[in-house]
Coordinates of C-alpha atoms in Angstrom, one line a residue:
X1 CA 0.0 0.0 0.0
X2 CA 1.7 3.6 -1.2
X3 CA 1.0 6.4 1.2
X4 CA 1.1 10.0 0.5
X5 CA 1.3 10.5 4.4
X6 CA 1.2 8.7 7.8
X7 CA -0.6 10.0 11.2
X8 CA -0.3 8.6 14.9
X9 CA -2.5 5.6 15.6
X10 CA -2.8 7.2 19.0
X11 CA -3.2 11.0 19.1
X12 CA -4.8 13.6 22.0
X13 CA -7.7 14.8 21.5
X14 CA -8.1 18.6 20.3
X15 CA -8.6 20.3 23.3
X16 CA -11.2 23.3 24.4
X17 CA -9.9 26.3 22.7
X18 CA -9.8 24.3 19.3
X19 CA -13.2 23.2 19.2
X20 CA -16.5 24.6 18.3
X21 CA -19.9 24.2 19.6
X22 CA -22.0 21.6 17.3
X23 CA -23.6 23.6 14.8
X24 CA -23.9 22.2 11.2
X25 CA -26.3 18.9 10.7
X26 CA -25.4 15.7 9.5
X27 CA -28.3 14.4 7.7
X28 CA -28.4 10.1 8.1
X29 CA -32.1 10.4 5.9
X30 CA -33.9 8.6 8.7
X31 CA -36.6 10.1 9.3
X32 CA -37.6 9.3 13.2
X33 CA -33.7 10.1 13.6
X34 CA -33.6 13.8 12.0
X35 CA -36.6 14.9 13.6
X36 CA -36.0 13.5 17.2
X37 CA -32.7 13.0 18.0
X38 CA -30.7 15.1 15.1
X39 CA -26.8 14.3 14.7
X40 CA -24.9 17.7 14.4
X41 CA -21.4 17.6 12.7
X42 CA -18.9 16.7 15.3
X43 CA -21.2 15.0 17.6
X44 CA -20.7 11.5 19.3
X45 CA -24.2 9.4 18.9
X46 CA -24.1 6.1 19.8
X47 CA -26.3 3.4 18.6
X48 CA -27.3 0.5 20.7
X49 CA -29.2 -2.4 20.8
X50 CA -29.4 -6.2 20.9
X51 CA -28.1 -8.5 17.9
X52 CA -30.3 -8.2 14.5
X53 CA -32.0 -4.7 15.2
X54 CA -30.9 -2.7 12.5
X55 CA -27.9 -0.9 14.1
X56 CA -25.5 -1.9 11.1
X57 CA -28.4 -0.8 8.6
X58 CA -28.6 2.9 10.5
X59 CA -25.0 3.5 9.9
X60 CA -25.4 2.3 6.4
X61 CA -27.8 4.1 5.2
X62 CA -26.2 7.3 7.0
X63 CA -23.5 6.7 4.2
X64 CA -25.6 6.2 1.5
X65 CA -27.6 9.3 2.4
X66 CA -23.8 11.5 2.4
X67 CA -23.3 10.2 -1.1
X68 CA -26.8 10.8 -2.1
X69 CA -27.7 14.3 -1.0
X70 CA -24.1 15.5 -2.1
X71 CA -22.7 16.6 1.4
X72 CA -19.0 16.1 0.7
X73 CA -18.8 13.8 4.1
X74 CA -16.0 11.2 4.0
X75 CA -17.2 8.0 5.3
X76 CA -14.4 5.6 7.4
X77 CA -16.6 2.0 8.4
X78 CA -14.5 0.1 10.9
X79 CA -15.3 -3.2 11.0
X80 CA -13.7 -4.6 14.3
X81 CA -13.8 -8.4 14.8
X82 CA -17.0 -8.8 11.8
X83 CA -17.6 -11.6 9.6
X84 CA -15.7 -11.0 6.4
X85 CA -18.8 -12.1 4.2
X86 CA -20.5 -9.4 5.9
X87 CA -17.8 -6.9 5.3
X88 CA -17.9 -8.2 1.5
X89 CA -21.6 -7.7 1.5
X90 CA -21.5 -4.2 3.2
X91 CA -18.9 -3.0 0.2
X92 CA -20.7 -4.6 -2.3
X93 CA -24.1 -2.6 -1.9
X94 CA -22.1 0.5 -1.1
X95 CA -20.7 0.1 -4.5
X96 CA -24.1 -0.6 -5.9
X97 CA -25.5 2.7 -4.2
X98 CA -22.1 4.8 -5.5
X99 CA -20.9 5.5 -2.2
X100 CA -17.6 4.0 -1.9
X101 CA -15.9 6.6 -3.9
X102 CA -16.4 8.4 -0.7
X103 CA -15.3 5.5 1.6
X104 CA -13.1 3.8 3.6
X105 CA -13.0 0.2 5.1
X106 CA -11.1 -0.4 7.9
X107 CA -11.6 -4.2 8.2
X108 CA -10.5 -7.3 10.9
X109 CA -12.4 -10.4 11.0
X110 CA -12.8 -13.0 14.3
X111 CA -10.0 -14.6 12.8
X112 CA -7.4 -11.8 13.6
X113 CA -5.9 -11.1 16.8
X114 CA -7.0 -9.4 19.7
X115 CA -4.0 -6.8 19.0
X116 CA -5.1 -6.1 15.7
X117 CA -8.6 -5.5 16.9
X118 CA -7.9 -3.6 19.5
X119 CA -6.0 -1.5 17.0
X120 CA -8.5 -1.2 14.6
X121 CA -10.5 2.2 15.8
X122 CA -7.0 4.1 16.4
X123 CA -6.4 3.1 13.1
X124 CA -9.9 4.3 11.3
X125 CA -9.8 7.2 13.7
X126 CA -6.2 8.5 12.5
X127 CA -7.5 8.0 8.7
X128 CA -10.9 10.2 9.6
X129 CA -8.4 13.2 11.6
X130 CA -6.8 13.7 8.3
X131 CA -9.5 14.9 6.9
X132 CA -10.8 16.5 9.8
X133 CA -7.3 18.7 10.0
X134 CA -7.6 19.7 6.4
X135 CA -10.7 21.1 6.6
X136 CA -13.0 18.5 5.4
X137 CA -15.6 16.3 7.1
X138 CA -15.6 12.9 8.2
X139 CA -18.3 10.1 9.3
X140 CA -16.5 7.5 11.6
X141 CA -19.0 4.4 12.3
X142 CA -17.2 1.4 14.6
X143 CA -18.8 -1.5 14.0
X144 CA -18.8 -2.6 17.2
X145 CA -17.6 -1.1 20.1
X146 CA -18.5 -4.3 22.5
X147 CA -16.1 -6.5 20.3
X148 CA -13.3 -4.4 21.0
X149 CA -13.8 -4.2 24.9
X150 CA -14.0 -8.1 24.5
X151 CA -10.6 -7.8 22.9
X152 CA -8.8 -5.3 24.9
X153 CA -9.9 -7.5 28.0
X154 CA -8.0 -10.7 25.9
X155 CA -4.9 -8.7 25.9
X156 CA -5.2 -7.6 29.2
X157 CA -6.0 -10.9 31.3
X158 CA -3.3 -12.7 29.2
X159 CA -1.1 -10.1 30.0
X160 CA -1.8 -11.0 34.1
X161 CA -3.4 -6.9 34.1
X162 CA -5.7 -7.6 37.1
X163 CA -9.7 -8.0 36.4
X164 CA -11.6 -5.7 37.2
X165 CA -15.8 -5.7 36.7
X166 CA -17.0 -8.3 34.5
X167 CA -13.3 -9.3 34.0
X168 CA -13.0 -6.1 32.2
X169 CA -9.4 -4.1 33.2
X170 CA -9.8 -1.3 35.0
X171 CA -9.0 1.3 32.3
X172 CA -11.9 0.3 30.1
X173 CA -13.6 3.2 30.2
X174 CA -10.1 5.1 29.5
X175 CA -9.5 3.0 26.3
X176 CA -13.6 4.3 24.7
X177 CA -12.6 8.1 26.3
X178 CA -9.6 8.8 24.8
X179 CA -10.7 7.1 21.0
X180 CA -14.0 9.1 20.9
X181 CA -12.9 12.5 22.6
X182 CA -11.2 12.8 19.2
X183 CA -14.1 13.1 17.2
X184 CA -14.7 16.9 17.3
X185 CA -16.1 20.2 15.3
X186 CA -13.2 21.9 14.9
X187 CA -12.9 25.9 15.7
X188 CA -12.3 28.5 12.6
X189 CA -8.4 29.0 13.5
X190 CA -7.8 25.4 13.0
X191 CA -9.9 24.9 9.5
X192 CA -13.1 24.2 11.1
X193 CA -13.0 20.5 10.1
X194 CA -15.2 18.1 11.8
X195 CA -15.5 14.0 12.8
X196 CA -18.5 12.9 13.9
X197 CA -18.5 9.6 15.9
X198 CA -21.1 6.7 15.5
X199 CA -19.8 3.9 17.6
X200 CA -22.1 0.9 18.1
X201 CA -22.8 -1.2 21.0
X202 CA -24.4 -4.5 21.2
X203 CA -26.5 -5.1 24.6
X204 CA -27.4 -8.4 25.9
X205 CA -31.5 -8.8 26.1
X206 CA -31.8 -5.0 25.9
X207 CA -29.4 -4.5 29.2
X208 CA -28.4 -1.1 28.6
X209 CA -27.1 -0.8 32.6
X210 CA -24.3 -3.6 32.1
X211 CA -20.9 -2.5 32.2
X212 CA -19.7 -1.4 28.6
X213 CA -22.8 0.0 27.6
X214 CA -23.4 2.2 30.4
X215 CA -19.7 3.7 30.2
X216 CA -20.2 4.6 26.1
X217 CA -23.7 6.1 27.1
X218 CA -21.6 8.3 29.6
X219 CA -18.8 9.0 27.0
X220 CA -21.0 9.7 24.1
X221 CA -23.6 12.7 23.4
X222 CA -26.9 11.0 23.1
X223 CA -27.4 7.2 21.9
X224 CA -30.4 6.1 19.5
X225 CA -31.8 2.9 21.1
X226 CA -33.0 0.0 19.2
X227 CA -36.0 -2.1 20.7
X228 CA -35.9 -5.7 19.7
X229 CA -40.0 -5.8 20.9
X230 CA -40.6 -3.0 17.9
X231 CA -38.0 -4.7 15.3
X232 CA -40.6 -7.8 15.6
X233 CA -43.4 -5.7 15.2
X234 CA -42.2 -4.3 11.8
X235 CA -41.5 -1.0 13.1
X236 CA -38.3 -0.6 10.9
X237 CA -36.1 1.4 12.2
X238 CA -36.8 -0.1 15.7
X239 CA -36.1 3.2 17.4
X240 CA -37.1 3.5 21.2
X241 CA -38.7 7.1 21.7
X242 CA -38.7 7.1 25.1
X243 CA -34.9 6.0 25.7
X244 CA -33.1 7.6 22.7
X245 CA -31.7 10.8 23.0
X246 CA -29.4 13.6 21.1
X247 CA -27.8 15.7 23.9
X248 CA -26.5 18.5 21.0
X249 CA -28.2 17.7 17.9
X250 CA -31.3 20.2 18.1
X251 CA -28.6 22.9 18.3
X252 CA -27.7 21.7 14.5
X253 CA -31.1 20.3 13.8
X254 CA -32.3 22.3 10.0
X255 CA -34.8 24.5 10.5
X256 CA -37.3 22.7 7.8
X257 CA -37.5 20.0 9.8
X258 CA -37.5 21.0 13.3
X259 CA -39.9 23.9 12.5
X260 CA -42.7 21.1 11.6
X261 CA -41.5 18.0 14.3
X262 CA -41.8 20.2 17.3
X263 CA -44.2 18.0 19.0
X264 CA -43.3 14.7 17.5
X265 CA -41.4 13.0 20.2
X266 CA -43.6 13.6 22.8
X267 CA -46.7 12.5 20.9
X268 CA -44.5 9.8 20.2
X269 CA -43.9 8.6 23.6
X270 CA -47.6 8.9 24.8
X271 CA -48.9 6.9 22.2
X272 CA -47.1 4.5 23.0
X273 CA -48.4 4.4 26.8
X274 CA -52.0 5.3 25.6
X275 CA -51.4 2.8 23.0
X276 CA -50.4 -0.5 26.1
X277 CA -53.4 1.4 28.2
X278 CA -55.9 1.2 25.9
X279 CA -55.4 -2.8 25.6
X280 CA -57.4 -2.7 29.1
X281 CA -60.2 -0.7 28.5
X282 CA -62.3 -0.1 25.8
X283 CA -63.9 3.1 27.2
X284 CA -61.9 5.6 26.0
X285 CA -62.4 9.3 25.1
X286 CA -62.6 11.3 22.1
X287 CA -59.5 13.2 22.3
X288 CA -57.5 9.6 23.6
X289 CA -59.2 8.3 20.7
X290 CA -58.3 10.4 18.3
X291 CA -54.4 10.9 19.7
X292 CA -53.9 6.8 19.8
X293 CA -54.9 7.3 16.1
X294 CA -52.5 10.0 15.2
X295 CA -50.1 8.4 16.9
X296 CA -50.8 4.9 14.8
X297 CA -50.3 7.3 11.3
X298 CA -46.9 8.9 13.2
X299 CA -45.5 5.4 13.9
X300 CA -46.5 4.1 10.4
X301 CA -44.9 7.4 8.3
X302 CA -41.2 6.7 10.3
X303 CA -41.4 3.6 8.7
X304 CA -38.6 3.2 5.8
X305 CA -37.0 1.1 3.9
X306 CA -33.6 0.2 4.1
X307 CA -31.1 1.8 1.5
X308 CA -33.9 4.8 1.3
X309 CA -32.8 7.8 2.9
X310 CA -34.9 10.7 2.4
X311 CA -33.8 14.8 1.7
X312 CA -35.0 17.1 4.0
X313 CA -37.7 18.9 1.6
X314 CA -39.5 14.6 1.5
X315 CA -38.9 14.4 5.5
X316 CA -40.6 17.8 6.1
X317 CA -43.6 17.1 3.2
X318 CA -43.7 13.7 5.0
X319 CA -44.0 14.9 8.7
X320 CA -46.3 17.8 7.8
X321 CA -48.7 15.9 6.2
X322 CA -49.5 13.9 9.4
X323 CA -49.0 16.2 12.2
X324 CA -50.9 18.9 10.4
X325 CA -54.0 16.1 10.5
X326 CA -54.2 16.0 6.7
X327 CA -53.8 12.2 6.9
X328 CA -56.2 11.8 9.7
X329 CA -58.7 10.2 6.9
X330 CA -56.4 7.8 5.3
X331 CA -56.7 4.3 6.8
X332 CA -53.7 3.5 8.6
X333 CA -52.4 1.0 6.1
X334 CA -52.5 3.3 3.3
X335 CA -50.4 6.0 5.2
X336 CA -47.0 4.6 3.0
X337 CA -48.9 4.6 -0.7
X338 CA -50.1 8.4 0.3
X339 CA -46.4 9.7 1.7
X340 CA -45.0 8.2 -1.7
X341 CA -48.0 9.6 -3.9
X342 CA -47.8 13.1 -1.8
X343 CA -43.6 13.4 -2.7
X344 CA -44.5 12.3 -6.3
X345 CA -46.9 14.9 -6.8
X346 CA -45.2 18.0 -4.9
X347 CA -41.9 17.2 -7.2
X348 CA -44.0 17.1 -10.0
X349 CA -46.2 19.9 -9.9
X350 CA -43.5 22.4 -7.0
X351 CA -40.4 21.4 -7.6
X352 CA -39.1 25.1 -7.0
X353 CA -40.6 25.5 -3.8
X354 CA -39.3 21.6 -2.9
X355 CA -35.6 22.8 -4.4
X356 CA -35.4 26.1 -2.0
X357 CA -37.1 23.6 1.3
X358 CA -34.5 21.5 0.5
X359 CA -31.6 24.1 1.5
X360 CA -33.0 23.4 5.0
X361 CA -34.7 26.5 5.4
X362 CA -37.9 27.4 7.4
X363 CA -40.8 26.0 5.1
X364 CA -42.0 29.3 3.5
X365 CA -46.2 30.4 4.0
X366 CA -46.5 29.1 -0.1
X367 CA -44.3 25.3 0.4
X368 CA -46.7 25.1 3.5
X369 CA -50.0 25.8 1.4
X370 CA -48.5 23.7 -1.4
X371 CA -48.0 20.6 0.5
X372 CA -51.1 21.5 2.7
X373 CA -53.1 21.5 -0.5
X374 CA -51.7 18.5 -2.1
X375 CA -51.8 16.6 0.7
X376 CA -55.6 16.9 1.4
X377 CA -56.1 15.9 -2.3
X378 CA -53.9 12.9 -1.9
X379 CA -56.1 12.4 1.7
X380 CA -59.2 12.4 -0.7
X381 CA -58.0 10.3 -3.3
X382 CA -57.7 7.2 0.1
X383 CA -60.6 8.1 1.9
X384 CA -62.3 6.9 -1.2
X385 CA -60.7 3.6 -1.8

């Protein structure tokens, strides 16, 4: 491999006076993500759940969505201790979705040793500060976190380090700190650069107060958590309202989409206890009624396919239409046909005032009476089939 330069494995992190406050989003596409729990360049959002949840598929299509809306964001995937068919299959769709011209693959399998995993994030880390120094911005996703924990506590045990919790060594938490403190928003004097973090973590039967998780959640600014319970339900991404969290993000949040997803968490959240309180009793009032069914539209609309991000004008259109009760009519399985017949339409017949939503601006009073107006014909067209 020819190198045009070399950076430390292990470097300090930038400290105070050379960083900046969070400012500038990172759009990952995901709707339930951008609207709730927003991810602001430079930020450190961890993603956790149990085994098979989607937490591979959220950073994934968080790539895709770089290439796809044009953001100039260099992407660095460290794969630490994954199955290399699963690395092969990873590269392969990000070359079928024209994204690894932006990418970079930093790859051990189980079959490595425990150094070389261990090694593995300072390694994808340096690679992302180069382009951090110089100016540019950089995605770093660790794929996971858990596995190299498991492998820093090899080296340490045979090493005769003494156990600490769960066997773990007693710098642990040291060896997370010191690898994510260096993704930062740089400050104007040093090029304003910026590496965003999105480490992973893999709980056991959604334990999120076991030992490793517990100190990332500490480390990190906010963690999206992924509900096995909702993954079986269909509810793709399986994204726990009530437990997720961006501790920055709103600060870098665009305005399109915050200025119409105000309320959407916490109708979220009380859906979802309405939703388990209804199951008792069957006596319920109008307004509880009519909130467990705006809810049921809500949870269907953050619904999406994998390998679909979605720009910000199609998340605001999308969001708007619901909250603003222009859906309230459709039937609840119909609420996917209408989003996609509602984003074909407003392209179609507005694409200037989709264009100028799309620079993340405040919806204008005209995009709001456009999609207000196409939605309630789209609404029409349902209510009568």
């Amino acid at each position: 491999m020819k190198a045009s330069a070399r950076g430390l494995v292990e470097r300090e992190a930038p400290g105070v006076m050379d960083r900046k406050s969070v400012h500038e989003p990172l759009m990952t596409g995901i709707v339930s993500i951008d609207a709730m729990f927003p991810i602001g360049r430079g930020q450190r959002e961890l993603i956790i759940g149990d085994r098979q949840t989607g937490k591979t598929a959220i950073a994934i299509d968080t790539m895709i969505n770089q290439a796809k809306q044009n953001t100039g964001v260099i992407n660095v995937y460290v794969a630490i201790g994954q199955k290399l068919s699963k690395i092969a299959r990873l590269v392969d769709r990000l070359k079928q979705e024209g994204v690894m011209d932006q990418t970079v693959v930093v790859a051990t399998s189980p079959s490595d040793p425990a150094s070389l995993l261990y090694l593995a994030p300072y390694a994808g880390t340096a690679i992302g500060e180069y382009f951090r120094d110089n100016s540019q911005h950089a995605l770093m996703i660790y794929d996971d976190l858990t596995k190299h924990a498991v492998a820093y506590r090899q080296m340490s045990l045979l090493l005769r380090r003494p156990p600490g919790r769960e066997a773990y060594p007693g710098d642990v938490f040291y060896l997370h700190s010191r690898l994510l403190e260096r993704s930062a928003k740089l400050s104007d004097d040093k090029g304003a650069g910026s590496l965003t973090a999105l480490p992973i973590i893999e709980t056991q039967a959604g334990d999120i107060s076991a030992y490793i998780p517990t100190n990332v959640i500490s480390i990190t600014d906010g963690q999206i958590f992924l509900e096995t319970d909702l993954f079986h339900q269909g509810i793709r991404p399986a994204i726990s309202a009530g437990l997720s969290v961006s501790r920055v993000g709103g600060a870098a949040q665009t305005a399109a989409v915050k200025s119409v997803s105000g309320n959407l968490k916490l109708g979220l959240s009380q859906f979802r206890e309405l939703a388990s309180f209804a199951q008792f009793g069957s006596d319920l009032d109008e307004a509880t009624k009519s909130q467990i069914e705006r809810g049921q539209r809500l949870t269907e609309l953050l619904k999406q396919p994998q390998y679909q991000p979605l720009s910000v004008w199609q998340q605001a259109a999308s969001i708007l239409a619901v909250t603003g009760g222009h859906f309230d009519d459709v039937a609840v399985d119909k609420i996917k046909p209408a989003q996609q017949d509602l984003l074909d339409k407003l392209w179609s017949d507005e694409k200037k005032l989709m264009t100028e939503l799309d620079m993340g601006a405040k919806p204008s009073d005209d995009a709001r009476s456009a999609i207000t107006r196409i939605a309630e014909s789209v609404a029409k067209d349902y209510e009568d089939r």
